[in-house]
mmCIF file of C-alpha atoms and ligand atoms in Angstrom:
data_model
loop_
_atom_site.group_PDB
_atom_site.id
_atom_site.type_symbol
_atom_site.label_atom_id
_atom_site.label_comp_id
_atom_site.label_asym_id
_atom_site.label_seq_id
_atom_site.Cartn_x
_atom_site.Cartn_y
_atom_site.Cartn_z
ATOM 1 C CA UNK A 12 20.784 -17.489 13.021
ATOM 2 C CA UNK A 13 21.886 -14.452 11.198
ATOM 3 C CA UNK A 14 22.137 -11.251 13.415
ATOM 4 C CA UNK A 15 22.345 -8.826 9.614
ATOM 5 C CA UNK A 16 20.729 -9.060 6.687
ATOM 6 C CA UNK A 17 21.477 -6.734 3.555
ATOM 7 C CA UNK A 18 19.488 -6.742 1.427
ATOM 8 C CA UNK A 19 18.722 -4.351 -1.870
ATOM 9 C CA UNK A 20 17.031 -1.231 -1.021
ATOM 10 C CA UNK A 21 13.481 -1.900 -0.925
ATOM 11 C CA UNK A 22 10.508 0.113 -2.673
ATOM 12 C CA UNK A 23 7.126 1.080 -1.249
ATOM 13 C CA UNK A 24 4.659 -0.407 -3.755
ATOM 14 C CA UNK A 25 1.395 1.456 -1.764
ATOM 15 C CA UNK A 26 2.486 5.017 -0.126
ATOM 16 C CA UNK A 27 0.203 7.982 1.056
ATOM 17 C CA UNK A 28 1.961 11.130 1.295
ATOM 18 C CA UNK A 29 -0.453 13.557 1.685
ATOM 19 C CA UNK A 30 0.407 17.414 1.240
ATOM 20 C CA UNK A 31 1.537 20.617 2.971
ATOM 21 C CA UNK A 32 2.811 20.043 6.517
ATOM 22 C CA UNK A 33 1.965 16.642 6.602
ATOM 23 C CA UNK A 34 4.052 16.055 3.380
ATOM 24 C CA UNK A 35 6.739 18.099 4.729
ATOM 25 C CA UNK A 36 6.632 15.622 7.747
ATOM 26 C CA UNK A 37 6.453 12.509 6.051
ATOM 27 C CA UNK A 38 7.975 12.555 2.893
ATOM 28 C CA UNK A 39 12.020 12.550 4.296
ATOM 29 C CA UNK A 40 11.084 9.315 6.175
ATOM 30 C CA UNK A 41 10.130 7.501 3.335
ATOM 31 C CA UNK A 42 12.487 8.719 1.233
ATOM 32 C CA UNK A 43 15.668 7.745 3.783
ATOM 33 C CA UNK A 44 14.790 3.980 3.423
ATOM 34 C CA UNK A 45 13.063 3.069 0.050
ATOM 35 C CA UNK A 46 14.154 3.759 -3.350
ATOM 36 C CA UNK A 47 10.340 4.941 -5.196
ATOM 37 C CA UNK A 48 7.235 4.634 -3.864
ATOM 38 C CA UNK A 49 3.399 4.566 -5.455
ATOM 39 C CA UNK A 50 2.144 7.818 -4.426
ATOM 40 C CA UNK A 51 -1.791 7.506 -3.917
ATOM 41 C CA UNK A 52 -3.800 10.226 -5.393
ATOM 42 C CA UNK A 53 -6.240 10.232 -2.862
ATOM 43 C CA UNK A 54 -5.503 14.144 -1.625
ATOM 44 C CA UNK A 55 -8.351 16.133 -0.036
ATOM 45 C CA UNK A 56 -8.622 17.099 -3.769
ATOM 46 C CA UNK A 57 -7.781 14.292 -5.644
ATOM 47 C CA UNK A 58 -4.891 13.719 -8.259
ATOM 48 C CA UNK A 59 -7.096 13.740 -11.414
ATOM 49 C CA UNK A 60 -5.292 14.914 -14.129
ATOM 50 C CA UNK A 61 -2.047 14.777 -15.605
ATOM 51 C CA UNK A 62 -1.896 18.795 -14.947
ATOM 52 C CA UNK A 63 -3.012 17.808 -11.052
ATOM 53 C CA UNK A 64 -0.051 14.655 -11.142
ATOM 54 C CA UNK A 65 2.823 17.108 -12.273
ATOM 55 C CA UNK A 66 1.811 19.874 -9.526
ATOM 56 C CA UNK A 67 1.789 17.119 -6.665
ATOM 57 C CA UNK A 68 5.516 15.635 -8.166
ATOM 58 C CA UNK A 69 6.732 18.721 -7.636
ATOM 59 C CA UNK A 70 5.266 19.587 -4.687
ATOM 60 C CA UNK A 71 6.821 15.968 -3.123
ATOM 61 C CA UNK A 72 10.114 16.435 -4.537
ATOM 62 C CA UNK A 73 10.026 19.930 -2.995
ATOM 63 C CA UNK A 74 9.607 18.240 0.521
ATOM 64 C CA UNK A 75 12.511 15.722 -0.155
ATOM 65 C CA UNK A 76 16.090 16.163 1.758
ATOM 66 C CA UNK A 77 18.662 17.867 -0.104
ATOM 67 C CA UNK A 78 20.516 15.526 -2.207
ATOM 68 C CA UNK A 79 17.363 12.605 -1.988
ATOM 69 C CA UNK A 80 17.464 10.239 -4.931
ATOM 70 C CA UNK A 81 13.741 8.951 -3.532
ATOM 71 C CA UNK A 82 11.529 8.450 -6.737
ATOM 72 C CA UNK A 83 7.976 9.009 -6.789
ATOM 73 C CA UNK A 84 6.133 6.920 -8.690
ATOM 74 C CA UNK A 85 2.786 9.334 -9.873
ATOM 75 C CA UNK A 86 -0.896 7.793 -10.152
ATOM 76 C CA UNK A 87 -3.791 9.135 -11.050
ATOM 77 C CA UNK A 88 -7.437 8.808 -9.357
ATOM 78 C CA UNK A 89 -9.282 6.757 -12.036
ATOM 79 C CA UNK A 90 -12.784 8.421 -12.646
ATOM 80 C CA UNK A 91 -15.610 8.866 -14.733
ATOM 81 C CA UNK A 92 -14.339 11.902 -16.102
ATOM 82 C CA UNK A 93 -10.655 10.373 -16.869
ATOM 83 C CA UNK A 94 -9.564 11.527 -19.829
ATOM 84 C CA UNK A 95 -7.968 8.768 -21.885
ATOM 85 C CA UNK A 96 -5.206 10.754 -23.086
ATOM 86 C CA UNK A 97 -3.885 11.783 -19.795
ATOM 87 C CA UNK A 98 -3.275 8.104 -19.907
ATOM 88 C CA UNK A 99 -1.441 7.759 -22.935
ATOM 89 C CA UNK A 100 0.932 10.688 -22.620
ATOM 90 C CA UNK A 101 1.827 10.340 -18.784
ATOM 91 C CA UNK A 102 2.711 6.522 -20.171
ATOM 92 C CA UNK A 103 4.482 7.664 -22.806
ATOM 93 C CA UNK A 104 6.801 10.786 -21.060
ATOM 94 C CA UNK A 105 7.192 7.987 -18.177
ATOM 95 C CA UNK A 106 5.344 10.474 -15.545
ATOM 96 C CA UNK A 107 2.749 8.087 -14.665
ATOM 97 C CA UNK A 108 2.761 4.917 -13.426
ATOM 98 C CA UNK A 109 -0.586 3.435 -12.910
ATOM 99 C CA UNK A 110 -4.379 4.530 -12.083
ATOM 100 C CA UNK A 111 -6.352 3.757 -8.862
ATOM 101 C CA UNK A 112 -9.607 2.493 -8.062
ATOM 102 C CA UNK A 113 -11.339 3.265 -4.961
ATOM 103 C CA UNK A 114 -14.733 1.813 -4.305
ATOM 104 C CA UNK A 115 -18.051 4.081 -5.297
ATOM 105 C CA UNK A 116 -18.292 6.400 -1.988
ATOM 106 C CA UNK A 117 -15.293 5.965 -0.528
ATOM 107 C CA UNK A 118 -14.428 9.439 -0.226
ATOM 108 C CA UNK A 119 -16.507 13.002 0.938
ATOM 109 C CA UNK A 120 -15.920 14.097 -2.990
ATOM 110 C CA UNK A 121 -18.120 11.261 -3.743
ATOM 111 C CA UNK A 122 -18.789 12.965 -7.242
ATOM 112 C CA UNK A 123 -15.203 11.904 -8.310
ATOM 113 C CA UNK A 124 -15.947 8.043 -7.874
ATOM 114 C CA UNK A 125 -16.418 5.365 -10.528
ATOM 115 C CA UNK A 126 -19.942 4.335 -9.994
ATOM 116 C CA UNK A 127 -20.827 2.746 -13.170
ATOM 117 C CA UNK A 128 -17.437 0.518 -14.601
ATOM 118 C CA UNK A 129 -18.939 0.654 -18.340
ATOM 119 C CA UNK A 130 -18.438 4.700 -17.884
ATOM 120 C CA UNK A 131 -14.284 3.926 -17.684
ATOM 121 C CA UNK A 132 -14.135 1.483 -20.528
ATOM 122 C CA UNK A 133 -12.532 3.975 -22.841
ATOM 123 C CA UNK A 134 -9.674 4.600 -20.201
ATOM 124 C CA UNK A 135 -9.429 0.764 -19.239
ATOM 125 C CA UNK A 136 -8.463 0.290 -22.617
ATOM 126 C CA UNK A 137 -5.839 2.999 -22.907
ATOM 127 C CA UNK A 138 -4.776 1.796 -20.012
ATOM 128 C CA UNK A 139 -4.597 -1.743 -21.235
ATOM 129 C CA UNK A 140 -3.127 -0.993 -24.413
ATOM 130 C CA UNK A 141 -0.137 1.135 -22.692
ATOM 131 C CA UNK A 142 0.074 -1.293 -20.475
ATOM 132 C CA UNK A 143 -0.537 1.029 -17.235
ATOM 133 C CA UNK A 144 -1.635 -0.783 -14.613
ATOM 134 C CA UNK A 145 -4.852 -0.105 -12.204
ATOM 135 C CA UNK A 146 -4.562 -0.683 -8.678
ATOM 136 C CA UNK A 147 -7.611 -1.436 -6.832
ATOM 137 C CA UNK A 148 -8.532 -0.931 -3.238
ATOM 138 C CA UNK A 149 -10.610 -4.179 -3.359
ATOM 139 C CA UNK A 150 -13.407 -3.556 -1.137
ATOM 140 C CA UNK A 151 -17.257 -2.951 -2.258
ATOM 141 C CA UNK A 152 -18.381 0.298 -0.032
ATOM 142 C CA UNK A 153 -22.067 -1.554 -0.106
ATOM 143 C CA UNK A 154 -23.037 -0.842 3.550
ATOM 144 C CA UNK A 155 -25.476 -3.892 3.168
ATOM 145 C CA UNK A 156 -22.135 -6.230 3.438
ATOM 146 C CA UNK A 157 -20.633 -6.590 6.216
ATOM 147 C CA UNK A 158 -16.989 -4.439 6.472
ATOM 148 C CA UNK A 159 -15.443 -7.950 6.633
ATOM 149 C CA UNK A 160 -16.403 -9.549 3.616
ATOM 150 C CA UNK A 161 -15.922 -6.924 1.664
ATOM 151 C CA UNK A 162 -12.576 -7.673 0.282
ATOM 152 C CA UNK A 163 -14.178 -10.978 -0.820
ATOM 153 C CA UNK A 164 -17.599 -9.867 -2.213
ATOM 154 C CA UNK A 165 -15.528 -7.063 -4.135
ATOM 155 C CA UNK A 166 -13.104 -9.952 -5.642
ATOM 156 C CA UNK A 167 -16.931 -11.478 -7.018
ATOM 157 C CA UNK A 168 -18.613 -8.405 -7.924
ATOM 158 C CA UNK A 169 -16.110 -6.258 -9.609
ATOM 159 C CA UNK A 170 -12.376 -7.729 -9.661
ATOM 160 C CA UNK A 171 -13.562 -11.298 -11.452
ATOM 161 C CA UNK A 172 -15.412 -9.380 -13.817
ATOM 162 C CA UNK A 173 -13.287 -6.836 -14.729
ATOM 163 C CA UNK A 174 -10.366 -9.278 -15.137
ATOM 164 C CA UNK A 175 -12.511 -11.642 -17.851
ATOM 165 C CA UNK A 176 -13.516 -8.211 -19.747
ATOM 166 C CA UNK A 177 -9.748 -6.772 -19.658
ATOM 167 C CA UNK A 178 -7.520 -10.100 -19.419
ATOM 168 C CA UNK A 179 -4.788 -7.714 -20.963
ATOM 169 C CA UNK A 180 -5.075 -5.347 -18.139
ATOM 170 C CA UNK A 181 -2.259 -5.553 -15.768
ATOM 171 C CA UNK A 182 -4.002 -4.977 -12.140
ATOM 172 C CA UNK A 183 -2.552 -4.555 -8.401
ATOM 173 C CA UNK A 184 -4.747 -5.889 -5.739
ATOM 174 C CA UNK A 185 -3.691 -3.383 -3.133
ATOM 175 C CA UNK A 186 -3.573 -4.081 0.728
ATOM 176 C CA UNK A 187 -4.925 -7.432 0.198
ATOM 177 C CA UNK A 188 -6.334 -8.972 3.807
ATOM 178 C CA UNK A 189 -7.865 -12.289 3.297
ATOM 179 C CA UNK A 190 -7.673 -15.892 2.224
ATOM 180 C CA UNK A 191 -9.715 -15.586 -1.084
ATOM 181 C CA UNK A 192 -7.812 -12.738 -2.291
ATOM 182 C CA UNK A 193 -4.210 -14.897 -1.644
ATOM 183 C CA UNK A 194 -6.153 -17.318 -3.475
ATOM 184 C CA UNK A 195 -7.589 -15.475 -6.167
ATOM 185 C CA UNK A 196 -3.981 -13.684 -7.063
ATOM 186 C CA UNK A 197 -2.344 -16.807 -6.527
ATOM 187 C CA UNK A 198 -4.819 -18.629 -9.313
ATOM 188 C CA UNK A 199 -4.559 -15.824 -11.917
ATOM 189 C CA UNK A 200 -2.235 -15.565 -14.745
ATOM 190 C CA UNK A 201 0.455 -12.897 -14.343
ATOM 191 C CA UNK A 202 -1.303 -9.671 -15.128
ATOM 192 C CA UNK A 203 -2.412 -10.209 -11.376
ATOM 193 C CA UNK A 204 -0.432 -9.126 -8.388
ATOM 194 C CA UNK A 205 -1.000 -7.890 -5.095
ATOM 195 C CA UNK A 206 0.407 -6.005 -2.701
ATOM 196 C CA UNK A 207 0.329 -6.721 1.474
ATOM 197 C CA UNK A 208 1.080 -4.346 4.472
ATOM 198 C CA UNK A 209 2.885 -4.965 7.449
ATOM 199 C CA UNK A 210 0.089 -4.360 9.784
ATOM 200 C CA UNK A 211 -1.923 -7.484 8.012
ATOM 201 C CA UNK A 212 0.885 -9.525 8.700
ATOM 202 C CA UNK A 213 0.913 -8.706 12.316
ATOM 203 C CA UNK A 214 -2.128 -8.081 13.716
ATOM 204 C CA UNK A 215 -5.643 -9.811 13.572
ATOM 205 C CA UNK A 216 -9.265 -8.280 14.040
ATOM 206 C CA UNK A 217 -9.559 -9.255 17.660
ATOM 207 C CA UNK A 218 -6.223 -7.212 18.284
ATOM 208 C CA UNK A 219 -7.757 -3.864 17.312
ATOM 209 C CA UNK A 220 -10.736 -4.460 20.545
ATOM 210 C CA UNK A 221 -7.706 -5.877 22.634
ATOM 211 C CA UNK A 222 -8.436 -4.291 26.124
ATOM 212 C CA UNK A 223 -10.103 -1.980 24.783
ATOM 213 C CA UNK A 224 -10.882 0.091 21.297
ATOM 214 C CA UNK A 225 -7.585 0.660 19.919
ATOM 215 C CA UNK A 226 -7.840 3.008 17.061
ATOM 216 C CA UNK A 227 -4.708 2.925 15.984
ATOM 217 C CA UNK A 228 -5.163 -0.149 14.359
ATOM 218 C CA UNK A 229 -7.669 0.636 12.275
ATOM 219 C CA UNK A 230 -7.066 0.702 8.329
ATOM 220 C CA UNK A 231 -9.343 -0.492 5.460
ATOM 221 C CA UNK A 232 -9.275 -2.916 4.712
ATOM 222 C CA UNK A 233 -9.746 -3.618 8.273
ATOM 223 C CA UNK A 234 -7.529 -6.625 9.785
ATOM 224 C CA UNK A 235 -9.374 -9.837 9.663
ATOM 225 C CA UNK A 236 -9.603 -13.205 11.356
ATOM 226 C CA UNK A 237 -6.434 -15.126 12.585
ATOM 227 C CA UNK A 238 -6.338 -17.502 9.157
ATOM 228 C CA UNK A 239 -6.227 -14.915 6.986
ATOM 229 C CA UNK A 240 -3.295 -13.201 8.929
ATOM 230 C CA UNK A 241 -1.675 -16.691 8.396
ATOM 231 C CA UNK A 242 -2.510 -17.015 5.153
ATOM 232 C CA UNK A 243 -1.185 -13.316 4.327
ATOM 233 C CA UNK A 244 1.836 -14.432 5.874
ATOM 234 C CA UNK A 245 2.827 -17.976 4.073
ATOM 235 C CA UNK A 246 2.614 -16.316 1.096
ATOM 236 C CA UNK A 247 4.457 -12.876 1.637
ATOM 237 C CA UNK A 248 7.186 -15.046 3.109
ATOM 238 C CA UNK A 249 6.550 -17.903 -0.433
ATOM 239 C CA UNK A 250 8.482 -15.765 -2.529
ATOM 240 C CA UNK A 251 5.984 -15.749 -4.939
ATOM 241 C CA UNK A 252 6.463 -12.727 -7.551
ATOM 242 C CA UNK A 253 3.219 -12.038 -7.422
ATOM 243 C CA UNK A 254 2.768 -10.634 -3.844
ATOM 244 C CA UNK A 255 4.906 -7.318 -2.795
ATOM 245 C CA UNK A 256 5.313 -4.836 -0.115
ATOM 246 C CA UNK A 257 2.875 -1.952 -0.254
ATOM 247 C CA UNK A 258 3.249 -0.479 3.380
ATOM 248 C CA UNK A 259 -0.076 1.728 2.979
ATOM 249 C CA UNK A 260 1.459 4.131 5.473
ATOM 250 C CA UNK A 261 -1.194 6.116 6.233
ATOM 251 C CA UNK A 262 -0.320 9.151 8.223
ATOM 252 C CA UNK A 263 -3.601 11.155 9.831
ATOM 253 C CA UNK A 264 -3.088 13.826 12.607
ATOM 254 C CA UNK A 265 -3.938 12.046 16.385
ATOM 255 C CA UNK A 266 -6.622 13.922 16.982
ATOM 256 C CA UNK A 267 -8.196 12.168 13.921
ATOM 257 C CA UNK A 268 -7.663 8.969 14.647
ATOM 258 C CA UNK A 269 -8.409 9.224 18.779
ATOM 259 C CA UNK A 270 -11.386 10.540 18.467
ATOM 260 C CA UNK A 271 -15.189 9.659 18.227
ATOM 261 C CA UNK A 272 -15.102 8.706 14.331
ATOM 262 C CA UNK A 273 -11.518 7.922 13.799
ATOM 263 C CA UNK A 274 -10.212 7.786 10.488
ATOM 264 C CA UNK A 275 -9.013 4.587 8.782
ATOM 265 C CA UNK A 276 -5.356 4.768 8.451
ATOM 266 C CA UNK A 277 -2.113 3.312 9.810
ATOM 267 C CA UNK A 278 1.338 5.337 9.716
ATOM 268 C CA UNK A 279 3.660 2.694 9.616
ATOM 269 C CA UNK A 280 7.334 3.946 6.999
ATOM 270 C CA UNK A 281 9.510 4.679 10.001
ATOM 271 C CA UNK A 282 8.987 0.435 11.114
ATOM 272 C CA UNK A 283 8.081 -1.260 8.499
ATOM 273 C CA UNK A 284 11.201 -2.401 7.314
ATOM 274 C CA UNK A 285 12.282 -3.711 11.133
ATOM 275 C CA UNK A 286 8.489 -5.468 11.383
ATOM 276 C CA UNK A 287 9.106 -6.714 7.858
ATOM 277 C CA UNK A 288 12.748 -8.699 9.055
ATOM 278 C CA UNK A 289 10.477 -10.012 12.415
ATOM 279 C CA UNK A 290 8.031 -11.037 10.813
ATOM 280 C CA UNK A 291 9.833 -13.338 8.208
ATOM 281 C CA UNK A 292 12.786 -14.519 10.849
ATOM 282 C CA UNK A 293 9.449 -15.699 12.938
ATOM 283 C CA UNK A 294 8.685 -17.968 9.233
ATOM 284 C CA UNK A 295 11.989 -19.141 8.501
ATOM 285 C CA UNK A 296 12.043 -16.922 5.508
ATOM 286 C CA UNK A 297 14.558 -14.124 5.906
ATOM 287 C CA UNK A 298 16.235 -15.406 2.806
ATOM 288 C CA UNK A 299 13.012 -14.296 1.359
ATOM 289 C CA UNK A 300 12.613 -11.019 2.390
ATOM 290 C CA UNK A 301 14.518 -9.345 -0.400
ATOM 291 C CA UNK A 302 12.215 -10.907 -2.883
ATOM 292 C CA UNK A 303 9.154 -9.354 -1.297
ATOM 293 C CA UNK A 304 10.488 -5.636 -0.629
ATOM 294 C CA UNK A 305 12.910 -5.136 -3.456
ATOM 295 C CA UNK A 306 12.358 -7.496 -6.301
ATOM 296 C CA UNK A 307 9.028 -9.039 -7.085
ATOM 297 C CA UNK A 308 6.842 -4.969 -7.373
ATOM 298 C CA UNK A 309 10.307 -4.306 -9.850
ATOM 299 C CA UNK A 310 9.241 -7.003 -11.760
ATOM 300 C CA UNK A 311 5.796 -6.459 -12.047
ATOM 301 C CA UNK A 312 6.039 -2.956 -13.125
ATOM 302 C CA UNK A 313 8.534 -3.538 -15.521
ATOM 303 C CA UNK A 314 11.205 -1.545 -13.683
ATOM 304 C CA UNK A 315 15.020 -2.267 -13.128
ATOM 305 C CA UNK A 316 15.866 -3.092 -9.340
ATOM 306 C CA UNK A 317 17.730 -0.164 -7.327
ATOM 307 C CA UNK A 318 21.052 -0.357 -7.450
ATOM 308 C CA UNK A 319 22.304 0.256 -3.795
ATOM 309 C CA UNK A 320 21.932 -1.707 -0.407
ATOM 310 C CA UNK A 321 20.617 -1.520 2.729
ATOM 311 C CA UNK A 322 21.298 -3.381 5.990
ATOM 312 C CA UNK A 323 19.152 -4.822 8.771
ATOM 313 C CA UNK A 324 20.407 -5.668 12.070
ATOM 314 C CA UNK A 325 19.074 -7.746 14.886
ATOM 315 C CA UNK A 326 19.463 -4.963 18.085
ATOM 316 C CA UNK A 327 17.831 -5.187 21.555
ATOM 317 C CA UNK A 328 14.181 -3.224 21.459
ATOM 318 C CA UNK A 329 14.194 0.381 20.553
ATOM 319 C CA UNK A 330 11.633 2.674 21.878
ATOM 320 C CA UNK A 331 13.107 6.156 19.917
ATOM 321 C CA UNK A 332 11.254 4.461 16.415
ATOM 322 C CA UNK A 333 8.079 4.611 18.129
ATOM 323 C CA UNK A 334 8.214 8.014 19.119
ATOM 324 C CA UNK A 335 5.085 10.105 17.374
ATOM 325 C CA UNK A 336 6.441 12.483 14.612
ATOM 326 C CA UNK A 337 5.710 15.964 14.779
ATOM 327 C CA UNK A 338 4.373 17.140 11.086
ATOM 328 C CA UNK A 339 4.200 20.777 12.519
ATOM 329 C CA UNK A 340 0.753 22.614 12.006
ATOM 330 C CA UNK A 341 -1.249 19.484 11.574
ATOM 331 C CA UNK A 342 -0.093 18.058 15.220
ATOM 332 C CA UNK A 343 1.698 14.683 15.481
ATOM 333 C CA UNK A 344 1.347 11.437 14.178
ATOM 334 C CA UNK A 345 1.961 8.034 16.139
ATOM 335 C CA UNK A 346 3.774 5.448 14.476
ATOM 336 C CA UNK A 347 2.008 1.768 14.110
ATOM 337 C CA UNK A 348 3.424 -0.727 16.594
ATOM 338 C CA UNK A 349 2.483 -3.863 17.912
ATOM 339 C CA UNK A 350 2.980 -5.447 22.044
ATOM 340 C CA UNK A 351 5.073 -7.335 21.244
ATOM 341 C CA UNK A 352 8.994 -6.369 21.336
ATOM 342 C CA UNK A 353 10.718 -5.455 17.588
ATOM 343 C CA UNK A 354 14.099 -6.980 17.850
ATOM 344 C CA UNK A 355 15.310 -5.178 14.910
ATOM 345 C CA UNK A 356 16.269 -2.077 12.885
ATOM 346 C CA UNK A 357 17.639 -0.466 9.638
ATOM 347 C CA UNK A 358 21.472 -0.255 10.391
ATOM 348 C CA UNK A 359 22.246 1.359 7.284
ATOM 349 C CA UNK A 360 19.810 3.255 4.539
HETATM 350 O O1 DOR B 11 -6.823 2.787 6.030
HETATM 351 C C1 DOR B 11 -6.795 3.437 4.996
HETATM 352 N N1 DOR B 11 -6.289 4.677 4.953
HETATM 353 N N2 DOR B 11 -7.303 2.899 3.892
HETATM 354 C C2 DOR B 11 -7.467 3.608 2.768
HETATM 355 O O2 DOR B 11 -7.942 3.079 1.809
HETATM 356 C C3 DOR B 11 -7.104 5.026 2.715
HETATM 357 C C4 DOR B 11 -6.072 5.344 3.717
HETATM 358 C C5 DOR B 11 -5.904 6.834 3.928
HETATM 359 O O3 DOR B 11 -5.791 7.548 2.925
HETATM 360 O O4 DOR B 11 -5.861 7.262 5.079
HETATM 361 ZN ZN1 ZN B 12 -3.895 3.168 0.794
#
């Protein structure tokens, strides 16, 4: 059994940065262990335009250490106002990387939301013809279906579709939590991938009402039943190049998530990587682990792998990672973990 493991520096394929203090907070702890990251555009005022996508860049960079080579990787919020040639001048200069779909209503500035998919067919096919890909949070916000079958009734309603109308557009099912999705990415030719947090990989539905309510494991998509946590698992640990690491680290202030309408949201950058080299030691995979943090999102966005190293050690439990981080005027932030002892940690970013 191997006590190290170095492996190529790993990117984030599915990061939420925020802004201001929060951004100020986050942003160095990201950028010490991954190489880029997808930034989401999902701000309190959402990254719409490429005039919107430059201002946030800078904004990030602005919040990096001194000396950071931590690339972020821009998106835009995909709406019905989208203006095609954003599209195909942020592809061209390189400044944007893909376009994200959240469901109809899944913010307050519901205005901003695709409600009508015809009403983005323009941009689709920009999109398709610059080959920029569009990442989907893959969950109908219908509040007839139950919150969870939603990953699978969106998959049906609006990913299916979408994929027979565009087969040329290259699309990222993000934070994917169930069986069907594994098996619809798995059964789809290669302009579908998907990306797969730690917190799926660890924790089930019945572990967010263990004891008691425990809001901080609570993200949407919200965990599911035990299978698909094993399902999420064999194939993150497969090797297949079509399943990467998005962490979907979440950050929201405690007071929002402890609360009596907590938001959805798991802050998870400072252990993902240690919960990452757990979780595939515990499937005989570790050999395996470089494909699914550093290789396989390269790949799929048709970008060269970093170019420096980082190693992973197995250490006796360390509480200081799990200490909440203090992101100044917006209070602190506790970092995701699970009962269960982590046995390692990043020995050198
Ligand atoms: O749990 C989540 N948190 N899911 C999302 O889709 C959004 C994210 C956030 O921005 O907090
Ligand atoms: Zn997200």
């Amino acid at each position: 059994m191997s006590d190290q493991i170095e492996i190529i520096r790993p990117d984030d394929w599915h990061l939420h940065l925020r802004d201001g203090a929060m951004l100020k907070a986050v942003a160095p702890i990201s950028a010490a262990l991954f190489g880029r990251a997808i930034i989401m555009p999902n701000l309190v005022a959402p990254v719409r335009t490429l005039e919107n996508l430059r201002a946030y860049r800078g904004r990030i960079e602005a919040a990096l250490p001194e000396g950071s080579t931590f690339k972020p990787l821009m998106t835009l919020y995909l709406t019905e106002t989208t203006d095609p040639t954003d599209v195909t001048e942020g592809a061209a200069s390189g400044e944007l990387t893909a376009l994200k779909l959240y469901p109809a209503g899944a913010t307050t500035n519901s205005d901003v939301d695709v409600k009508d998919m015809t009403r983005v067919h323009t941009v689709l096919e920009a999109m398709q013809e610059a080959g920029v890909p569009l990442l989907v949070h893959g969950e109908v916000n219908d509040p007839d279906v139950d919150i969870f079958d939603r990953e699978v009734v969106f998959i049906e309603r609006v990913l299916a579709p979408l994929h027979r109308y565009f087969p040329a557009l290259r699309i990222v099912m993000e934070h994917i939590t169930t069986e069907e999705g594994v098996a619809f990415v798995s059964e789809s030719d290669e302009n579908i991938a998907a990306t797969i947090t730690p917190q799926h990989l660890l924790i089930n539905r019945s572990d967010i009402f263990r004891g008691g309510i425990r809001p901080h494991f609570y993200c949407l998509p919200i965990a599911k039943r035990e299978n698909h946590r094993l399902a999420l698992r064999k194939v993150a640990t497969s090797g297949s190049p079509k399943f990467f690491l998005g962490t979907d680290s979440a950050p929201h202030p405690l007071g929002s998530k402890e609360c009596a309408c907590g938001c959805a949201g798991i802050f998870n950058a400072p252990v993902t990587l240690p919960y990452l080299a757990q979780v595939f030691e515990e499937e005989g995979a570790l050999d395996k682990l470089e494909a699914f943090t550093s290789l396989n999102g390269s790949t799929f966005y048709r970008l060269p792998v970093n170019e420096d190293r980082i190693v992973l050690r197995r250490t006796p439990p360390n509480e200081t990672i799990f200490q909440p981080i203090d992101a100044g005027a917006e209070g602190r932030v506790v970092v995701f973990r699970t009962e269960k002892p982590l046995n390692w940690s990043v020995a050198k970013a």
